[in-house]
Coordinates of C-alpha atoms in Angstrom, one line a residue:
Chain A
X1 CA 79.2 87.2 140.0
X2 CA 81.1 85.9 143.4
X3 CA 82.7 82.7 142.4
X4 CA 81.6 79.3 144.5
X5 CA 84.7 76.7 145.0
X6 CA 84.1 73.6 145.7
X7 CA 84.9 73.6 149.8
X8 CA 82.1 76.3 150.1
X9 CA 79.9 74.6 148.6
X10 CA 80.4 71.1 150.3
X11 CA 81.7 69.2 146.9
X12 CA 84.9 67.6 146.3
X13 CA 86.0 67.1 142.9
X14 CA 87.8 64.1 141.6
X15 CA 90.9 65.0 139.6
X16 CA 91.5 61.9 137.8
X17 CA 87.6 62.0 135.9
X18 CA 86.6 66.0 137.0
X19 CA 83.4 64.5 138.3
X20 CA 81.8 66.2 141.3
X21 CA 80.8 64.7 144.4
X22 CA 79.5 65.1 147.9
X23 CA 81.8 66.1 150.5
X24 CA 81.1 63.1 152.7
X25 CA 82.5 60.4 149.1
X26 CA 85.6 58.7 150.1
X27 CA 86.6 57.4 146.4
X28 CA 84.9 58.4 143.0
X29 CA 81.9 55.8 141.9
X30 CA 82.7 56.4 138.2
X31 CA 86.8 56.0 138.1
X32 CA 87.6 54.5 141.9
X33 CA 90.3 58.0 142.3
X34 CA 91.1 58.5 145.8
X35 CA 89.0 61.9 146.8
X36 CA 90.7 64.8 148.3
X37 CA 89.3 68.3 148.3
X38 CA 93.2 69.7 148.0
X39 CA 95.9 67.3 147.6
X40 CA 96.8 65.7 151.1
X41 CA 99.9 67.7 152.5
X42 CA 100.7 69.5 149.4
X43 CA 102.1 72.8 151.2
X44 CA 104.2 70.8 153.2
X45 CA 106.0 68.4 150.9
X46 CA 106.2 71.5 148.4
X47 CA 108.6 73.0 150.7
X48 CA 110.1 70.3 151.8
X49 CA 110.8 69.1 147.8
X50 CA 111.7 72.9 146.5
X51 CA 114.1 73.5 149.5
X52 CA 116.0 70.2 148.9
X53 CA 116.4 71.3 145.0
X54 CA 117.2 74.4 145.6
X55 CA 120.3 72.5 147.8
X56 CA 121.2 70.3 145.4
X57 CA 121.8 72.6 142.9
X58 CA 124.6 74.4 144.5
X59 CA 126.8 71.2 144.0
X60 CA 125.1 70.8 140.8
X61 CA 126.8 74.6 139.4
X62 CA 130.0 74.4 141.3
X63 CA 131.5 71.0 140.8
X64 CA 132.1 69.5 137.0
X65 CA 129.5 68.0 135.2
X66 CA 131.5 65.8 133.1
X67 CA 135.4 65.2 132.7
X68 CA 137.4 64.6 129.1
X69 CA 140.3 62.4 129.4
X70 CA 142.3 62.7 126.6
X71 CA 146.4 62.5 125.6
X72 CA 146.1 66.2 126.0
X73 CA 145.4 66.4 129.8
X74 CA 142.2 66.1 131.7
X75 CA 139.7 68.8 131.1
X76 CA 136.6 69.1 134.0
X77 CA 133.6 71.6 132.9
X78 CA 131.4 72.7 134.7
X79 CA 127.7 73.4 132.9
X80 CA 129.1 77.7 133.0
X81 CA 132.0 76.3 131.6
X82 CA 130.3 74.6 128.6
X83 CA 128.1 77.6 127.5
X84 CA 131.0 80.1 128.0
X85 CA 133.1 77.8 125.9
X86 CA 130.2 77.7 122.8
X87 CA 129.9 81.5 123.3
X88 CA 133.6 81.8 122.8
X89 CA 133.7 79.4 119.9
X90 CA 130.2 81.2 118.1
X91 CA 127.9 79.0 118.9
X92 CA 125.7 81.1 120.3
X93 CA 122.3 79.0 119.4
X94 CA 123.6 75.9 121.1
X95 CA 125.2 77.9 124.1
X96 CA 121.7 79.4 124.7
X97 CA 119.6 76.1 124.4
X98 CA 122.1 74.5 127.7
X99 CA 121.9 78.0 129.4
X100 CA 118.1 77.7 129.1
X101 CA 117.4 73.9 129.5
X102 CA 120.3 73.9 132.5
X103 CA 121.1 77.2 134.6
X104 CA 118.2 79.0 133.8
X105 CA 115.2 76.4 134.1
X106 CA 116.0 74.9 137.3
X107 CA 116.5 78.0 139.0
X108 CA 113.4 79.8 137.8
X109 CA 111.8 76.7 138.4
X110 CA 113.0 76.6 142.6
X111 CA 112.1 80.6 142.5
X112 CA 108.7 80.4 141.1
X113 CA 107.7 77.6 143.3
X114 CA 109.1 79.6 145.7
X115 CA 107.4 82.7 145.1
X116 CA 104.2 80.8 144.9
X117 CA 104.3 79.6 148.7
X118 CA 105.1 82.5 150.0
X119 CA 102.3 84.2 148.2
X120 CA 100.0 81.4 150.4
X121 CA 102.1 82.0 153.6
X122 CA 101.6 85.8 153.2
X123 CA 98.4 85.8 151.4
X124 CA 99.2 88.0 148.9
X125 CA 95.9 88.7 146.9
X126 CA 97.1 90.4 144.5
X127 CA 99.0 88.2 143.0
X128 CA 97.4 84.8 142.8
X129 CA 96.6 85.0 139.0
X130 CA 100.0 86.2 138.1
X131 CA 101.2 82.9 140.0
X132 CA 98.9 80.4 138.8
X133 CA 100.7 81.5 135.2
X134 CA 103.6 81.0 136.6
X135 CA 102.8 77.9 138.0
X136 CA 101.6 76.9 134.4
X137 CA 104.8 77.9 132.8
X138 CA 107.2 75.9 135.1
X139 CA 104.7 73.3 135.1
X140 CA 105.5 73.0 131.0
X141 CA 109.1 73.5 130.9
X142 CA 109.9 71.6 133.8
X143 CA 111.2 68.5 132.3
X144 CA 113.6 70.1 129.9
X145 CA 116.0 70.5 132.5
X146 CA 116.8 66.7 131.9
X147 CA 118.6 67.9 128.7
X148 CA 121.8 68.2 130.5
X149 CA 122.0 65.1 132.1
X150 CA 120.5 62.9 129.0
X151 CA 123.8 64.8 127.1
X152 CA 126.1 63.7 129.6
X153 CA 124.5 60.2 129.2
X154 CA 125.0 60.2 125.5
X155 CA 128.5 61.5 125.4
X156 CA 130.2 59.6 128.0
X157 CA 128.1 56.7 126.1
X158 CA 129.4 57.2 122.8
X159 CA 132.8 58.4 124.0
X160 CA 134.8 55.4 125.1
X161 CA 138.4 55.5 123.1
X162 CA 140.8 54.1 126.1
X163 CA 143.7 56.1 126.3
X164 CA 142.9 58.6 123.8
X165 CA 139.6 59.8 124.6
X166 CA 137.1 58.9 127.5
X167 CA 134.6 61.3 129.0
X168 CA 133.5 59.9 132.5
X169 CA 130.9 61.8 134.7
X170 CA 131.4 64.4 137.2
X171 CA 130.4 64.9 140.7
X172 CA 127.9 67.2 139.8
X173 CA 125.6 65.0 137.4
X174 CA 124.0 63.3 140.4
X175 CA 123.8 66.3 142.3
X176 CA 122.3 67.8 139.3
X177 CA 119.6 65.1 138.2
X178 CA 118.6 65.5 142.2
X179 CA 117.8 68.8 142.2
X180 CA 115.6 68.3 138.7
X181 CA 113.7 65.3 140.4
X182 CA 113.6 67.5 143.7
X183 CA 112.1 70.2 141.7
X184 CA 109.8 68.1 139.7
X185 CA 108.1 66.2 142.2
X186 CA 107.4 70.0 144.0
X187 CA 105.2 71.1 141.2
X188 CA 103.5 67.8 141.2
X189 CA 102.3 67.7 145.0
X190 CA 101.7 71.5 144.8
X191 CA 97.9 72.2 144.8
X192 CA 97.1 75.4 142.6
X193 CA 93.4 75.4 144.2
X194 CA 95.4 76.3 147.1
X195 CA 96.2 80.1 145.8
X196 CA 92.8 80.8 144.9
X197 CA 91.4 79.6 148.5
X198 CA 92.3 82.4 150.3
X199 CA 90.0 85.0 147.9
X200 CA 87.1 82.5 148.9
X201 CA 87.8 82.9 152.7
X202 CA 88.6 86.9 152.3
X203 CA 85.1 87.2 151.9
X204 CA 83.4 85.4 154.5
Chain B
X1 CA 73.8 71.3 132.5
X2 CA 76.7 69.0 134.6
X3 CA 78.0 70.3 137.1
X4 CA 82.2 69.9 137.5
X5 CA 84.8 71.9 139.6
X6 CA 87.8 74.1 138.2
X7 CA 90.8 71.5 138.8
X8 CA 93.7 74.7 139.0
X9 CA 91.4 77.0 140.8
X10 CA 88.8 75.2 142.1
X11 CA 85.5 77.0 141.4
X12 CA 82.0 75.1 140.2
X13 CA 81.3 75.7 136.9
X14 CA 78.2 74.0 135.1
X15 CA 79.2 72.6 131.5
X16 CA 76.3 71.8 128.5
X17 CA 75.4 68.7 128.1
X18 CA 76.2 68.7 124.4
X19 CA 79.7 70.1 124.0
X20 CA 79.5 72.4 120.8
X21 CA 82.9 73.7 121.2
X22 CA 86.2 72.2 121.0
X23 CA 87.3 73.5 124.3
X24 CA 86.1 74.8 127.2
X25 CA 87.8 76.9 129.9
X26 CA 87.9 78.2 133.5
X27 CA 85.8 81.4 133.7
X28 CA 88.0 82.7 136.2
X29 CA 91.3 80.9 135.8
X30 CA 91.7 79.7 132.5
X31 CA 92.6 76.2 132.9
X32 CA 91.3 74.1 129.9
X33 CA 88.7 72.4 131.4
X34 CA 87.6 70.1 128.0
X35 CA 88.7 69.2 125.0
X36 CA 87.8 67.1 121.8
X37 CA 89.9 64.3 121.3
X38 CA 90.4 62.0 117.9
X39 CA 88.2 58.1 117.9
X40 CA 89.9 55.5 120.2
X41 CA 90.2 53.8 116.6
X42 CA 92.8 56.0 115.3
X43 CA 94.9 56.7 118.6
X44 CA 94.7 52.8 119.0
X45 CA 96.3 52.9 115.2
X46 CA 98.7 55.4 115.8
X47 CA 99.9 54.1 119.3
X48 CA 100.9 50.3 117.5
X49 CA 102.7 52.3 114.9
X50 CA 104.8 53.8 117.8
X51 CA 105.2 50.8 119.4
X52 CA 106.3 49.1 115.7
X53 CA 108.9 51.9 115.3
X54 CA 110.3 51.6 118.4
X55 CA 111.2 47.6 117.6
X56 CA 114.2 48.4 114.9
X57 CA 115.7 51.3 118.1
X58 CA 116.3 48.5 120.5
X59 CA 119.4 47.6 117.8
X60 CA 120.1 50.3 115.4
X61 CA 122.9 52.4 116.4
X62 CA 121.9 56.2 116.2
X63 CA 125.2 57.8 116.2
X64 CA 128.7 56.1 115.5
X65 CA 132.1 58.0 116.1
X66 CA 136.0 57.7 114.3
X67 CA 139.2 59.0 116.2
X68 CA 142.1 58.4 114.9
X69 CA 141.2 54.7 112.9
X70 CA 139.2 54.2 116.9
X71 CA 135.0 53.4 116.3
X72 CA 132.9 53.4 118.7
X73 CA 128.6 53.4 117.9
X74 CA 125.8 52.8 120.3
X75 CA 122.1 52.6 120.1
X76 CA 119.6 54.8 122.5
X77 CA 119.7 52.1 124.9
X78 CA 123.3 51.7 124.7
X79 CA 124.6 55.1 125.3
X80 CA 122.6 55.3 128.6
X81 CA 123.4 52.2 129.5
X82 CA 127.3 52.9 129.6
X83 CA 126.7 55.0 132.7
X84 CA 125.7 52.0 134.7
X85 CA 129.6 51.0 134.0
X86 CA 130.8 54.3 134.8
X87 CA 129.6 53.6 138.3
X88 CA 126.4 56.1 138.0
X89 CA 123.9 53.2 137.9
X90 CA 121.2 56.0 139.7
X91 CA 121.8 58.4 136.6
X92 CA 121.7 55.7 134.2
X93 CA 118.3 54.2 135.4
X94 CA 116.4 57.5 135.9
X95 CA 117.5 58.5 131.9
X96 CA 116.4 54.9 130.5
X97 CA 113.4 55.2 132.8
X98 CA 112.3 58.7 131.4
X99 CA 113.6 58.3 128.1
X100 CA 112.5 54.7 126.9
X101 CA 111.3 53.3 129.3
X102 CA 108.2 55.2 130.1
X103 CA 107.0 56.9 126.6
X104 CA 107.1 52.7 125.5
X105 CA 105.0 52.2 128.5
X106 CA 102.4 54.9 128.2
X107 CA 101.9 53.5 124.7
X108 CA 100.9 50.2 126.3
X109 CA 98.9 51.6 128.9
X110 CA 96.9 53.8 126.2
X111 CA 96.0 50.0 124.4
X112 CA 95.6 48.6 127.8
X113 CA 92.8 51.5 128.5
X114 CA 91.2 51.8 124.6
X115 CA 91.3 48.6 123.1
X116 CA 88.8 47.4 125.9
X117 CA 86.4 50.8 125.6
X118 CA 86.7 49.8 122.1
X119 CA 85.2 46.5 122.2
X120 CA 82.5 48.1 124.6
X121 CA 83.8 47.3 128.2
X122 CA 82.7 49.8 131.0
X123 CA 85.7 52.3 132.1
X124 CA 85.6 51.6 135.6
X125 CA 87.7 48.6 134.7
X126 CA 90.5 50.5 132.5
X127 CA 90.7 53.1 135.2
X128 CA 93.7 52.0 137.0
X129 CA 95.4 51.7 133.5
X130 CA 94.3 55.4 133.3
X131 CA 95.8 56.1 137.0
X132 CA 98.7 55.1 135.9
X133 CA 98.8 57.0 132.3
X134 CA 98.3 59.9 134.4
X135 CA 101.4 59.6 136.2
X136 CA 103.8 58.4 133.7
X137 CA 102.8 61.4 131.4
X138 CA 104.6 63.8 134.2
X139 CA 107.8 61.6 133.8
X140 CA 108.4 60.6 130.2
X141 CA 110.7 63.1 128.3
X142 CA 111.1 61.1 124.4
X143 CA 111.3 65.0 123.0
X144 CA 114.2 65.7 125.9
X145 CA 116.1 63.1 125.0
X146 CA 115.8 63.7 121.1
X147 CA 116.9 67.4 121.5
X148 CA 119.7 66.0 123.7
X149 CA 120.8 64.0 121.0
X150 CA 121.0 67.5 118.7
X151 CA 122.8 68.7 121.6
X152 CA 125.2 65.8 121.9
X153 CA 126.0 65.8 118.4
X154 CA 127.1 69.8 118.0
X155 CA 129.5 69.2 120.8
X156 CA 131.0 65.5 119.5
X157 CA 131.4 67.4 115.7
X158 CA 134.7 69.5 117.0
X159 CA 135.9 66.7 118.7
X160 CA 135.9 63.1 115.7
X161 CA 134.8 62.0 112.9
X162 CA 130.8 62.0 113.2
X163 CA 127.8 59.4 111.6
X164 CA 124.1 59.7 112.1
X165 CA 123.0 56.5 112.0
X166 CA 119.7 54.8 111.1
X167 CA 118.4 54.7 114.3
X168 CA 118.7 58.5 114.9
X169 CA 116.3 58.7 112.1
X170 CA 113.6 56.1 113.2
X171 CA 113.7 58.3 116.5
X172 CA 112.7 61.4 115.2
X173 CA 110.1 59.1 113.6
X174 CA 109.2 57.6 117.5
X175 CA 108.6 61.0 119.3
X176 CA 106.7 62.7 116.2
X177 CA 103.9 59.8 116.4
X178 CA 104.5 59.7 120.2
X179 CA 103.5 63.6 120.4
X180 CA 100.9 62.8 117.7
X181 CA 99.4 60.1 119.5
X182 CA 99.2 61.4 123.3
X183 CA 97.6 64.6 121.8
X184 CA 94.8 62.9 119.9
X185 CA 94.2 61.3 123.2
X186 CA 91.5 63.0 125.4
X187 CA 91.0 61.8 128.8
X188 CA 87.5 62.6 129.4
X189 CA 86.5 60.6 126.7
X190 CA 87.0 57.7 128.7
X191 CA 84.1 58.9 131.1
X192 CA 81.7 60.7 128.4
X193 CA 81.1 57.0 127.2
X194 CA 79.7 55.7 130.4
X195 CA 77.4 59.2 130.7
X196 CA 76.3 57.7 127.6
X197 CA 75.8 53.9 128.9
X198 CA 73.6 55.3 131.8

């Protein structure tokens, strides 16, 4: 059975209430959503958003995330630096949760997206489905790349003992929560739809 | 039959009129197209109860620290707060935004959008409320920040004298009825009751 999309068949579907309309409806009549048949310049500002977080997370891996002051000496880590030191130390379930939530999430998160537009840009068939569950997947996990930032939050928070003790933020925190807004707001002004147009123009 | 569109791949599929099953998915892609959700009542019920136990969190301190005859303690909103003196006001507003901020919001919005269906209003007027929902559900992150907190505390053991404190507690309490409450909550039931006014 060929599969009809909605641009075929002259609809366009409004994705705050799924209700279906004419091509020629402006704004839904049962919700008042704004009606798009693919979200307005979603290639575009995908690129544009993945590129820039892709950027920032050079800066984000290189410079320290956070810096202990202590009687002992100053001691800047970067996010490497922390799970290397929990691995050391045998932590190993806490060293994998930051290596997940923080070196591993944001850059599957800048590849996949990446991967996905260049399956558009070279229209490689073959692979939508496969991407759309990729899509899915980052879609899920992408917030939990906060985790490093709301840690650095807490600790330089609760740390505060003047001369003693003080952790104060590094460099790379900003740089870091940049690339995990970057990456975030990609996903969200990527269209999926947009993968799955190209099988409904191969036919015609 | 009525007819809707695939929102992650796009194709026209034709859903009964009568859901039978709990959900309903994309023939070709997948992509939950409907689910049942819980009565407005009880996601009304469980929402206040969020909101209630996030009233003692705004001043309970969730984690308190000893060095050396030094204390230092802060509540959610504290710790985040501190960054703002640390000169990192950005960092500081986006956590308080995604952490607090928003999950107390989206509880307020949900009243905003089912206490009125409840007392029999038409949806087209709770729909910008729903606009809104939409949007802060990308952005709120209470189960982030909690693991965080797990996070924070490993690393703070090695280093003093660690308390949990009552608020830690209480916030465990927060994002278990939060997650409760925004799954209960299903969307199209907003619209299902004006195909039933017509």
């Amino acid at each position: 059975m060929p599969y009809v999309n909605d641009i075929e068949a002259n609809r366009v579907l409004c994705t705050h209430c799924q209700k279906l309309h004419d091509v020629s409806a402006v704004r839904c009549d049962r919700c008042g959503g704004h009606l798009h048949q693919r979200r307005p310049y979603a290639l575009l500002l995908s690129w544009g958003f993945v590129l820039s977080g892709l950027v920032f997370l050079v800066p984000a891996n290189l410079l320290p995330m956070m810096v202990v002051k202590s009687i002992a000496g100053d001691d800047a880590g970067t996010i490497m630096d922390g799970v290397i030191h929990f691995l050391h130390t045998g932590a190993y379930g806490i060293a994998f949760v930051i290596f997940a939530a923080s070196v591993f999430v944001p850059f599957f998160k800048v590849s996949v997206m990446l991967y996905l537009l260049l399956i558009i840009h070279f229209r490689w068939r073959a692979r939508i489905m496969g991407g759309l569950k990729l899509y899915r997947l980052i879609h899920f996990i992408g917030k939990w790349s906060m985790l490093d930032i709301f840690v650095v939050a807490l600790m330089v928070g609760l740390v505060q003992f003047r001369e003693l003790a003080t952790i104060v933020t590094g460099p790379a925190a900003m740089a870091f929560a940049l690339a995990v807004v970057m990456t975030m707001v990609a996903t969200e002004v990527f269209d999926p739809r947009l993968l799955f147009d190209m099988q409904q123009r191969s036919r015609t | 039959m009525q007819q809707t569109a695939c929102h992650e791949c796009g194709v026209l599929v034709a859903l009964p009129d009568h859901l039978s099953s709990s959900q309903y998915h994309c023939p070709r892609c997948n992509a939950l197209l409907h689910r049942r959700g819980q009565p407005f009542s009880r996601i009304i019920v469980m929402a206040v109860t969020t909101l209630l136990l996030f009233v003692p969190l705004t001043f309970l301190p969730i984690l308190s620290l000893d060095v050396m005859g030094m204390h230092s303690s802060a509540t959610l909103f504290e710790a985040l707060w501190r960054l703002v003196r640390d000169g990192y006001p950005a960092i500081a507003m986006l956590s308080i935004l995604t952490a607090l901020v928003l999950p107390v919001t989206l509880m307020l919005l949900l009243l905003l959008i089912l206490i009125p269906l409840h007392l029999g209003y038409r949806p087209k007027y709770v729909a910008r409320y729903y606009r809104a929902y939409e949007h802060a559900m990308e952005w709120g992150m209470v189960e982030v920040y909690l693991i965080s907190i797990a996070v924070a505390i490993i690393k703070l053991s090695d280093m003093a004298a660690l308390h949990v404190g009552p608020g830690l507690i209480i916030f465990i309490f927060f994002a278990m009825t939060f997650y409760i409450t925004t799954m209960w909550f299903n969307p199209d039931d907003i619209w299902d009751r004006d195909a039933l006014c017509e």
